[in-house]
Amino acid sequence: MKERKHIPPHLATRLLHSFLRDDLLEEVSGDLEEKFYKTVSEQSLLKARMNYWYQVVKYVRPFAIRRSKSNHINQYAMFQNYFKIGWRNLLRNKGYSLINIGGLALGMSVALLIALWIIDELSFNHYHTHYDRVVQVMQHQTADGKISSQISIPMPLGNALKNEYGTDFTHIALASWSWDHILGTGDQKISKRGMYVQQGMPEILSLRMLSGSRDALKDPASILLSASSAHALFGDTDAIGKAMRIDNKLDVKVGGVYEDVPYNSAFFDEIYFLAGWELYLTSETWLKRAAEQWDNNSFQLFAQVAPLAHIDAVSAKIKKIKAAHIKDQNRFNPEIY
């Protein structure tokens, strides 16, 4: 037999074998090969090759393409087999398996708890919009050669900071201590922790108002309630404008209701209500005298540092402000920061 010098394009043949259905492959391959040799003998090799490629490409159609065999059954059987082998090994080495599984579970649990703790720490105080610029003014005092730090400050310091360093702060607000107070309306009475504050405090805290306004404390007879306090006193009815009393002696009306401060805030469980500073000054006679007393450290002072000011620089500026206003400054050497 004479060897044929011309054969169908090898690449086209491989392509055809790669996709054509098995039940069609033998018949189609034979037909294309027969047609190829016929075209070579009757026309030309180039024409035969081009026609062969054309016919191969024409078979790239859905009806002729080989369907991928599903491996789901095989995979299921494989995993089932792996599971059986693994289970047998567990039963065969119970002690070793218990140690490994217990160690893995404990490690994953600890890692998860650490991750949750880190997330919680990083979110601390983020409830407050300007949390990175909210500060509490404190002081150092020296007695018998020992330096003590405290958050208690004198009332006149608030006005002194506003007058002398007002451009370094967006808001400055004096505040009382957070104590339990009796809030009442009609026969309904509850005990809640809260503070008396100056007008800037709601802005410093970025209270999220549900009704009413942060500016309500401009009215000395107004009070801001947390949502839980308002619900405890007034139920589902609108609390705005409702009359109530603080400690059964101070008459106020509700000027606003704010979202409860979350647990990851420094003010959590401290401010279930905020009442006005002017109202506070009328509640006790000694408070009026304290307005001029630099040696009466009975109050708190909060502030929001201005956007262009640096906290450390402002702290250094105000360091000697109290010492400049008291005569016996060398005795305790007070330093504000």
CSV table of C-alpha atoms in Angstrom, one decimal:
chain,number,residue,atom,x,y,z
A,1,MET,CA,0.0,0.0,0.0
A,2,LYS,CA,1.2,3.4,-0.9
A,3,GLU,CA,1.7,5.8,2.1
A,4,ARG,CA,-0.4,8.9,2.0
A,5,LYS,CA,1.7,12.0,2.1
A,6,HIS,CA,-1.2,14.3,3.1
A,7,ILE,CA,-3.2,14.0,6.3
A,8,PRO,CA,-5.9,16.2,7.9
A,9,PRO,CA,-4.6,19.0,10.1
A,10,HIS,CA,-3.5,17.5,13.4
A,11,LEU,CA,-4.6,20.5,15.5
A,12,ALA,CA,-8.1,20.4,14.0
A,13,THR,CA,-8.3,16.7,14.6
A,14,ARG,CA,-7.3,17.1,18.3
A,15,LEU,CA,-9.9,19.9,18.7
A,16,LEU,CA,-12.6,17.7,17.2
A,17,HIS,CA,-11.7,14.8,19.6
A,18,SER,CA,-11.7,17.2,22.6
A,19,PHE,CA,-15.4,18.3,22.3
A,20,LEU,CA,-17.3,15.9,20.0
A,21,ARG,CA,-19.7,13.4,21.6
A,22,ASP,CA,-18.3,9.9,21.8
A,23,ASP,CA,-21.2,8.4,19.9
A,24,LEU,CA,-20.6,10.8,17.0
A,25,LEU,CA,-16.8,10.8,17.0
A,26,GLU,CA,-16.1,7.7,14.9
A,27,GLU,CA,-18.6,8.5,12.2
A,28,VAL,CA,-17.9,12.2,11.9
A,29,SER,CA,-14.1,11.6,12.0
A,30,GLY,CA,-14.4,9.1,9.2
A,31,ASP,CA,-16.6,11.3,7.1
A,32,LEU,CA,-14.3,14.3,7.5
A,33,GLU,CA,-11.2,12.3,6.7
A,34,GLU,CA,-12.8,10.8,3.6
A,35,LYS,CA,-13.9,14.2,2.4
A,36,PHE,CA,-10.5,15.6,3.1
A,37,TYR,CA,-8.7,13.0,0.8
A,38,LYS,CA,-11.3,13.5,-1.9
A,39,THR,CA,-10.8,17.3,-1.9
A,40,VAL,CA,-7.0,16.8,-2.0
A,41,SER,CA,-7.3,14.5,-5.1
A,42,GLU,CA,-9.9,16.6,-6.9
A,43,GLN,CA,-8.8,20.2,-5.9
A,44,SER,CA,-5.8,21.0,-3.7
A,45,LEU,CA,-4.2,20.4,-0.3
A,46,LEU,CA,-4.9,24.0,0.8
A,47,LYS,CA,-8.6,23.7,-0.1
A,48,ALA,CA,-8.8,20.4,1.7
A,49,ARG,CA,-7.3,21.7,4.9
A,50,MET,CA,-9.5,24.8,4.9
A,51,ASN,CA,-12.6,22.8,4.3
A,52,TYR,CA,-11.6,20.3,7.1
A,53,TRP,CA,-11.2,23.2,9.6
A,54,TYR,CA,-14.5,24.6,8.5
A,55,GLN,CA,-16.3,21.3,9.1
A,56,VAL,CA,-14.7,20.9,12.5
A,57,VAL,CA,-15.8,24.4,13.6
A,58,LYS,CA,-19.3,23.7,12.3
A,59,TYR,CA,-19.6,20.9,14.8
A,60,VAL,CA,-19.1,23.3,17.7
A,61,ARG,CA,-22.8,23.3,18.4
A,62,PRO,CA,-24.8,22.3,21.5
A,63,PHE,CA,-26.2,19.0,20.0
A,64,ALA,CA,-22.7,17.8,19.2
A,65,ILE,CA,-20.7,18.9,22.2
A,66,ARG,CA,-19.8,16.3,24.8
A,67,ARG,CA,-21.6,16.9,28.1
A,68,SER,CA,-19.4,17.0,31.1
A,69,LYS,CA,-20.0,14.0,33.2
A,70,SER,CA,-21.3,14.9,36.6
A,71,ASN,CA,-18.9,14.2,39.4
A,72,HIS,CA,-21.4,14.8,42.1
A,73,ILE,CA,-22.1,11.1,42.8
A,74,ASN,CA,-18.4,10.3,42.7
A,75,GLN,CA,-17.6,13.2,45.0
A,76,TYR,CA,-20.4,12.3,47.4
A,77,ALA,CA,-19.1,8.7,47.5
A,78,MET,CA,-15.6,10.0,48.1
A,79,PHE,CA,-16.6,12.3,50.9
A,80,GLN,CA,-18.7,9.5,52.4
A,81,ASN,CA,-15.7,7.2,52.3
A,82,TYR,CA,-13.5,9.9,53.9
A,83,PHE,CA,-16.1,10.4,56.6
A,84,LYS,CA,-16.2,6.7,57.4
A,85,ILE,CA,-12.5,6.4,57.6
A,86,GLY,CA,-12.2,9.5,59.8
A,87,TRP,CA,-15.0,8.3,62.1
A,88,ARG,CA,-13.3,4.9,62.5
A,89,ASN,CA,-10.0,6.6,63.4
A,90,LEU,CA,-11.8,8.8,66.0
A,91,LEU,CA,-13.3,5.7,67.6
A,92,ARG,CA,-10.0,3.8,67.4
A,93,ASN,CA,-8.1,6.7,69.1
A,94,LYS,CA,-10.7,8.2,71.4
A,95,GLY,CA,-8.3,9.8,73.9
A,96,TYR,CA,-6.0,11.3,71.2
A,97,SER,CA,-9.0,12.5,69.2
A,98,LEU,CA,-10.6,14.1,72.3
A,99,ILE,CA,-7.5,16.0,73.1
A,100,ASN,CA,-7.1,17.3,69.5
A,101,ILE,CA,-10.7,18.3,69.0
A,102,GLY,CA,-11.0,19.8,72.5
A,103,GLY,CA,-7.8,21.8,71.9
A,104,LEU,CA,-9.0,23.0,68.5
A,105,ALA,CA,-12.4,24.1,69.9
A,106,LEU,CA,-10.7,25.8,72.9
A,107,GLY,CA,-8.3,27.6,70.6
A,108,MET,CA,-11.0,28.8,68.2
A,109,SER,CA,-13.2,29.9,71.2
A,110,VAL,CA,-10.3,31.9,72.7
A,111,ALA,CA,-9.4,33.5,69.4
A,112,LEU,CA,-13.0,34.5,68.8
A,113,LEU,CA,-13.3,36.0,72.3
A,114,ILE,CA,-10.1,37.9,71.8
A,115,ALA,CA,-11.3,39.2,68.5
A,116,LEU,CA,-14.7,40.3,70.0
A,117,TRP,CA,-12.8,42.0,72.9
A,118,ILE,CA,-10.5,43.9,70.5
A,119,ILE,CA,-13.5,45.0,68.4
A,120,ASP,CA,-15.3,46.2,71.5
A,121,GLU,CA,-12.3,48.1,72.7
A,122,LEU,CA,-11.7,49.8,69.4
A,123,SER,CA,-15.4,50.9,69.3
A,124,PHE,CA,-15.3,52.4,72.8
A,125,ASN,CA,-16.9,55.9,72.9
A,126,HIS,CA,-17.5,55.8,69.2
A,127,TYR,CA,-21.2,56.6,70.0
A,128,HIS,CA,-20.1,60.2,70.4
A,129,THR,CA,-19.5,61.9,67.1
A,130,HIS,CA,-16.4,63.8,68.2
A,131,TYR,CA,-15.1,61.1,70.6
A,132,ASP,CA,-11.5,61.8,69.7
A,133,ARG,CA,-11.9,65.5,70.8
A,134,VAL,CA,-14.1,65.1,73.9
A,135,VAL,CA,-12.2,65.6,77.1
A,136,GLN,CA,-12.7,65.9,80.8
A,137,VAL,CA,-10.7,68.6,82.5
A,138,MET,CA,-8.7,67.4,85.5
A,139,GLN,CA,-6.1,68.7,87.9
A,140,HIS,CA,-2.9,67.7,89.7
A,141,GLN,CA,-2.4,68.9,93.3
A,142,THR,CA,0.6,68.5,95.5
A,143,ALA,CA,0.3,67.9,99.2
A,144,ASP,CA,3.1,66.8,101.5
A,145,GLY,CA,5.3,66.2,98.5
A,146,LYS,CA,2.8,63.8,96.9
A,147,ILE,CA,1.0,64.6,93.6
A,148,SER,CA,-2.6,63.5,93.3
A,149,SER,CA,-4.8,63.6,90.3
A,150,GLN,CA,-8.5,64.2,90.4
A,151,ILE,CA,-11.5,65.0,88.2
A,152,SER,CA,-13.0,67.4,90.8
A,153,ILE,CA,-12.6,71.0,89.7
A,154,PRO,CA,-13.9,74.4,91.0
A,155,MET,CA,-16.9,76.0,89.3
A,156,PRO,CA,-15.1,79.3,88.3
A,157,LEU,CA,-12.8,77.3,86.0
A,158,GLY,CA,-15.5,76.9,83.4
A,159,ASN,CA,-15.9,80.6,82.8
A,160,ALA,CA,-12.1,81.2,83.0
A,161,LEU,CA,-11.5,78.7,80.2
A,162,LYS,CA,-14.2,80.3,78.1
A,163,ASN,CA,-12.9,83.8,78.6
A,164,GLU,CA,-9.2,83.1,78.3
A,165,TYR,CA,-9.0,80.1,75.9
A,166,GLY,CA,-12.4,80.0,74.3
A,167,THR,CA,-10.9,79.6,70.7
A,168,ASP,CA,-9.4,76.3,71.7
A,169,PHE,CA,-12.7,74.8,72.5
A,170,THR,CA,-15.9,74.2,70.6
A,171,HIS,CA,-18.0,73.5,73.7
A,172,ILE,CA,-17.3,73.8,77.5
A,173,ALA,CA,-19.8,72.5,80.0
A,174,LEU,CA,-19.8,72.2,83.8
A,175,ALA,CA,-21.6,69.2,85.3
A,176,SER,CA,-22.7,67.9,88.6
A,177,TRP,CA,-21.8,64.4,89.7
A,178,SER,CA,-24.0,61.6,88.4
A,179,TRP,CA,-26.2,60.5,91.3
A,180,ASP,CA,-29.5,58.6,91.7
A,181,HIS,CA,-32.4,61.0,91.7
A,182,ILE,CA,-36.1,60.5,92.1
A,183,LEU,CA,-38.0,61.4,88.9
A,184,GLY,CA,-41.7,61.6,89.2
A,185,THR,CA,-44.9,62.5,87.4
A,186,GLY,CA,-48.2,62.0,89.1
A,187,ASP,CA,-48.1,58.8,91.1
A,188,GLN,CA,-45.3,57.4,88.9
A,189,LYS,CA,-41.9,57.6,90.5
A,190,ILE,CA,-38.6,56.0,89.4
A,191,SER,CA,-34.9,56.3,90.5
A,192,LYS,CA,-32.5,57.1,87.8
A,193,ARG,CA,-28.9,58.4,87.6
A,194,GLY,CA,-28.4,61.7,85.9
A,195,MET,CA,-26.6,65.0,86.0
A,196,TYR,CA,-27.2,68.7,85.9
A,197,VAL,CA,-25.2,70.2,83.1
A,198,GLN,CA,-24.6,73.4,81.2
A,199,GLN,CA,-26.1,73.9,77.7
A,200,GLY,CA,-23.1,72.6,75.8
A,201,MET,CA,-23.1,69.1,77.3
A,202,PRO,CA,-25.7,67.5,74.9
A,203,GLU,CA,-23.6,68.7,72.0
A,204,ILE,CA,-20.4,67.4,73.5
A,205,LEU,CA,-22.1,64.0,74.0
A,206,SER,CA,-23.7,64.1,70.5
A,207,LEU,CA,-26.9,62.8,72.0
A,208,ARG,CA,-29.1,61.1,69.4
A,209,MET,CA,-32.4,62.8,69.8
A,210,LEU,CA,-35.5,60.7,69.3
A,211,SER,CA,-37.8,63.7,69.9
A,212,GLY,CA,-37.3,67.3,71.0
A,213,SER,CA,-34.0,69.1,70.8
A,214,ARG,CA,-30.6,69.2,72.4
A,215,ASP,CA,-31.1,73.0,72.8
A,216,ALA,CA,-34.0,72.4,75.2
A,217,LEU,CA,-31.7,73.0,78.2
A,218,LYS,CA,-31.6,76.7,77.2
A,219,ASP,CA,-34.8,76.7,79.2
A,220,PRO,CA,-33.8,76.3,82.9
A,221,ALA,CA,-37.0,74.4,83.6
A,222,SER,CA,-36.5,71.7,80.9
A,223,ILE,CA,-35.1,68.2,81.2
A,224,LEU,CA,-33.8,65.7,78.7
A,225,LEU,CA,-34.7,62.1,79.3
A,226,SER,CA,-33.2,58.9,77.9
A,227,ALA,CA,-35.6,56.7,76.0
A,228,SER,CA,-35.8,54.2,78.8
A,229,SER,CA,-36.5,56.9,81.4
A,230,ALA,CA,-39.2,58.4,79.3
A,231,HIS,CA,-40.8,55.0,78.7
A,232,ALA,CA,-40.7,54.2,82.4
A,233,LEU,CA,-42.4,57.5,83.3
A,234,PHE,CA,-44.8,58.0,80.4
A,235,GLY,CA,-45.2,54.6,78.7
A,236,ASP,CA,-45.7,54.8,75.0
A,237,THR,CA,-47.2,58.3,75.0
A,238,ASP,CA,-45.2,61.3,73.7
A,239,ALA,CA,-43.2,62.7,76.7
A,240,ILE,CA,-42.4,66.1,75.1
A,241,GLY,CA,-43.9,69.0,77.1
A,242,LYS,CA,-45.0,66.7,80.0
A,243,ALA,CA,-44.5,68.0,83.5
A,244,MET,CA,-42.5,66.1,86.1
A,245,ARG,CA,-40.4,66.7,89.2
A,246,ILE,CA,-36.9,65.9,90.3
A,247,ASP,CA,-36.4,64.7,93.9
A,248,ASN,CA,-39.9,65.9,94.6
A,249,LYS,CA,-38.8,69.5,94.7
A,250,LEU,CA,-37.8,70.8,91.3
A,251,ASP,CA,-40.5,71.2,88.7
A,252,VAL,CA,-39.5,70.7,85.1
A,253,LYS,CA,-41.0,69.8,81.7
A,254,VAL,CA,-39.6,67.3,79.2
A,255,GLY,CA,-37.8,69.1,76.4
A,256,GLY,CA,-36.3,66.1,74.6
A,257,VAL,CA,-35.9,62.4,74.6
A,258,TYR,CA,-32.6,60.8,73.5
A,259,GLU,CA,-31.4,57.3,72.6
A,260,ASP,CA,-29.9,55.5,75.6
A,261,VAL,CA,-26.1,55.8,75.7
A,262,PRO,CA,-24.7,52.3,74.8
A,263,TYR,CA,-22.6,50.2,77.2
A,264,ASN,CA,-19.3,50.9,75.4
A,265,SER,CA,-19.4,54.6,76.3
A,266,ALA,CA,-17.8,56.2,79.3
A,267,PHE,CA,-21.2,57.7,80.1
A,268,PHE,CA,-23.1,54.4,80.1
A,269,ASP,CA,-25.4,54.0,83.1
A,270,GLU,CA,-24.5,57.6,84.1
A,271,ILE,CA,-27.0,59.9,82.2
A,272,TYR,CA,-30.5,58.7,82.2
A,273,PHE,CA,-31.5,62.3,82.4
A,274,LEU,CA,-29.8,65.7,82.0
A,275,ALA,CA,-31.2,68.8,83.7
A,276,GLY,CA,-30.3,72.4,83.3
A,277,TRP,CA,-27.4,74.1,85.2
A,278,GLU,CA,-29.4,77.2,86.2
A,279,LEU,CA,-32.0,74.9,87.8
A,280,TYR,CA,-29.2,73.2,89.7
A,281,LEU,CA,-27.9,76.4,91.1
A,282,THR,CA,-31.3,77.2,92.7
A,283,SER,CA,-31.5,73.8,94.4
A,284,GLU,CA,-28.9,74.4,97.1
A,285,THR,CA,-27.7,77.7,98.7
A,286,TRP,CA,-24.1,76.7,98.8
A,287,LEU,CA,-24.0,76.4,95.0
A,288,LYS,CA,-24.3,80.1,94.5
A,289,ARG,CA,-21.3,80.7,96.8
A,290,ALA,CA,-19.3,78.1,94.9
A,291,ALA,CA,-19.6,80.1,91.7
A,292,GLU,CA,-16.7,82.3,93.0
A,293,GLN,CA,-14.8,79.7,95.1
A,294,TRP,CA,-11.6,78.5,93.4
A,295,ASP,CA,-10.9,76.2,96.3
A,296,ASN,CA,-14.2,74.4,96.2
A,297,ASN,CA,-13.5,71.3,94.0
A,298,SER,CA,-17.0,69.9,93.9
A,299,PHE,CA,-17.8,69.8,90.1
A,300,GLN,CA,-16.9,68.2,86.8
A,301,LEU,CA,-15.9,70.0,83.6
A,302,PHE,CA,-16.2,68.5,80.1
A,303,ALA,CA,-15.2,70.1,76.8
A,304,GLN,CA,-14.9,69.5,73.1
A,305,VAL,CA,-11.5,70.6,71.7
A,306,ALA,CA,-11.7,72.8,68.6
A,307,PRO,CA,-10.9,71.0,65.3
A,308,LEU,CA,-7.7,73.0,64.7
A,309,ALA,CA,-6.4,72.7,68.2
A,310,HIS,CA,-4.2,70.0,69.5
A,311,ILE,CA,-5.2,68.4,72.8
A,312,ASP,CA,-1.7,68.3,74.2
A,313,ALA,CA,-1.0,71.9,73.3
A,314,VAL,CA,-4.3,73.0,74.9
A,315,SER,CA,-3.5,71.0,78.0
A,316,ALA,CA,-0.1,72.8,78.3
A,317,LYS,CA,-1.8,76.2,77.8
A,318,ILE,CA,-4.3,75.9,80.6
A,319,LYS,CA,-1.8,74.3,83.1
A,320,LYS,CA,-1.5,77.3,85.4
A,321,ILE,CA,-4.9,78.9,85.0
A,322,LYS,CA,-6.1,77.9,88.5
A,323,ALA,CA,-2.9,78.8,90.2
A,324,ALA,CA,-3.2,82.3,88.7
A,325,HIS,CA,-6.6,82.8,90.4
A,326,ILE,CA,-5.8,81.7,94.0
A,327,LYS,CA,-3.6,83.3,96.6
A,328,ASP,CA,-2.1,80.2,98.2
A,329,GLN,CA,-1.1,78.6,94.9
A,330,ASN,CA,2.3,77.5,96.3
A,331,ARG,CA,0.6,75.3,98.9
A,332,PHE,CA,-0.9,72.8,96.5
A,333,ASN,CA,0.6,73.9,93.2
A,334,PRO,CA,-2.6,73.0,91.2
A,335,GLU,CA,-2.1,72.2,87.6
A,336,ILE,CA,-5.0,71.9,85.2
A,337,TYR,CA,-4.9,69.6,82.2
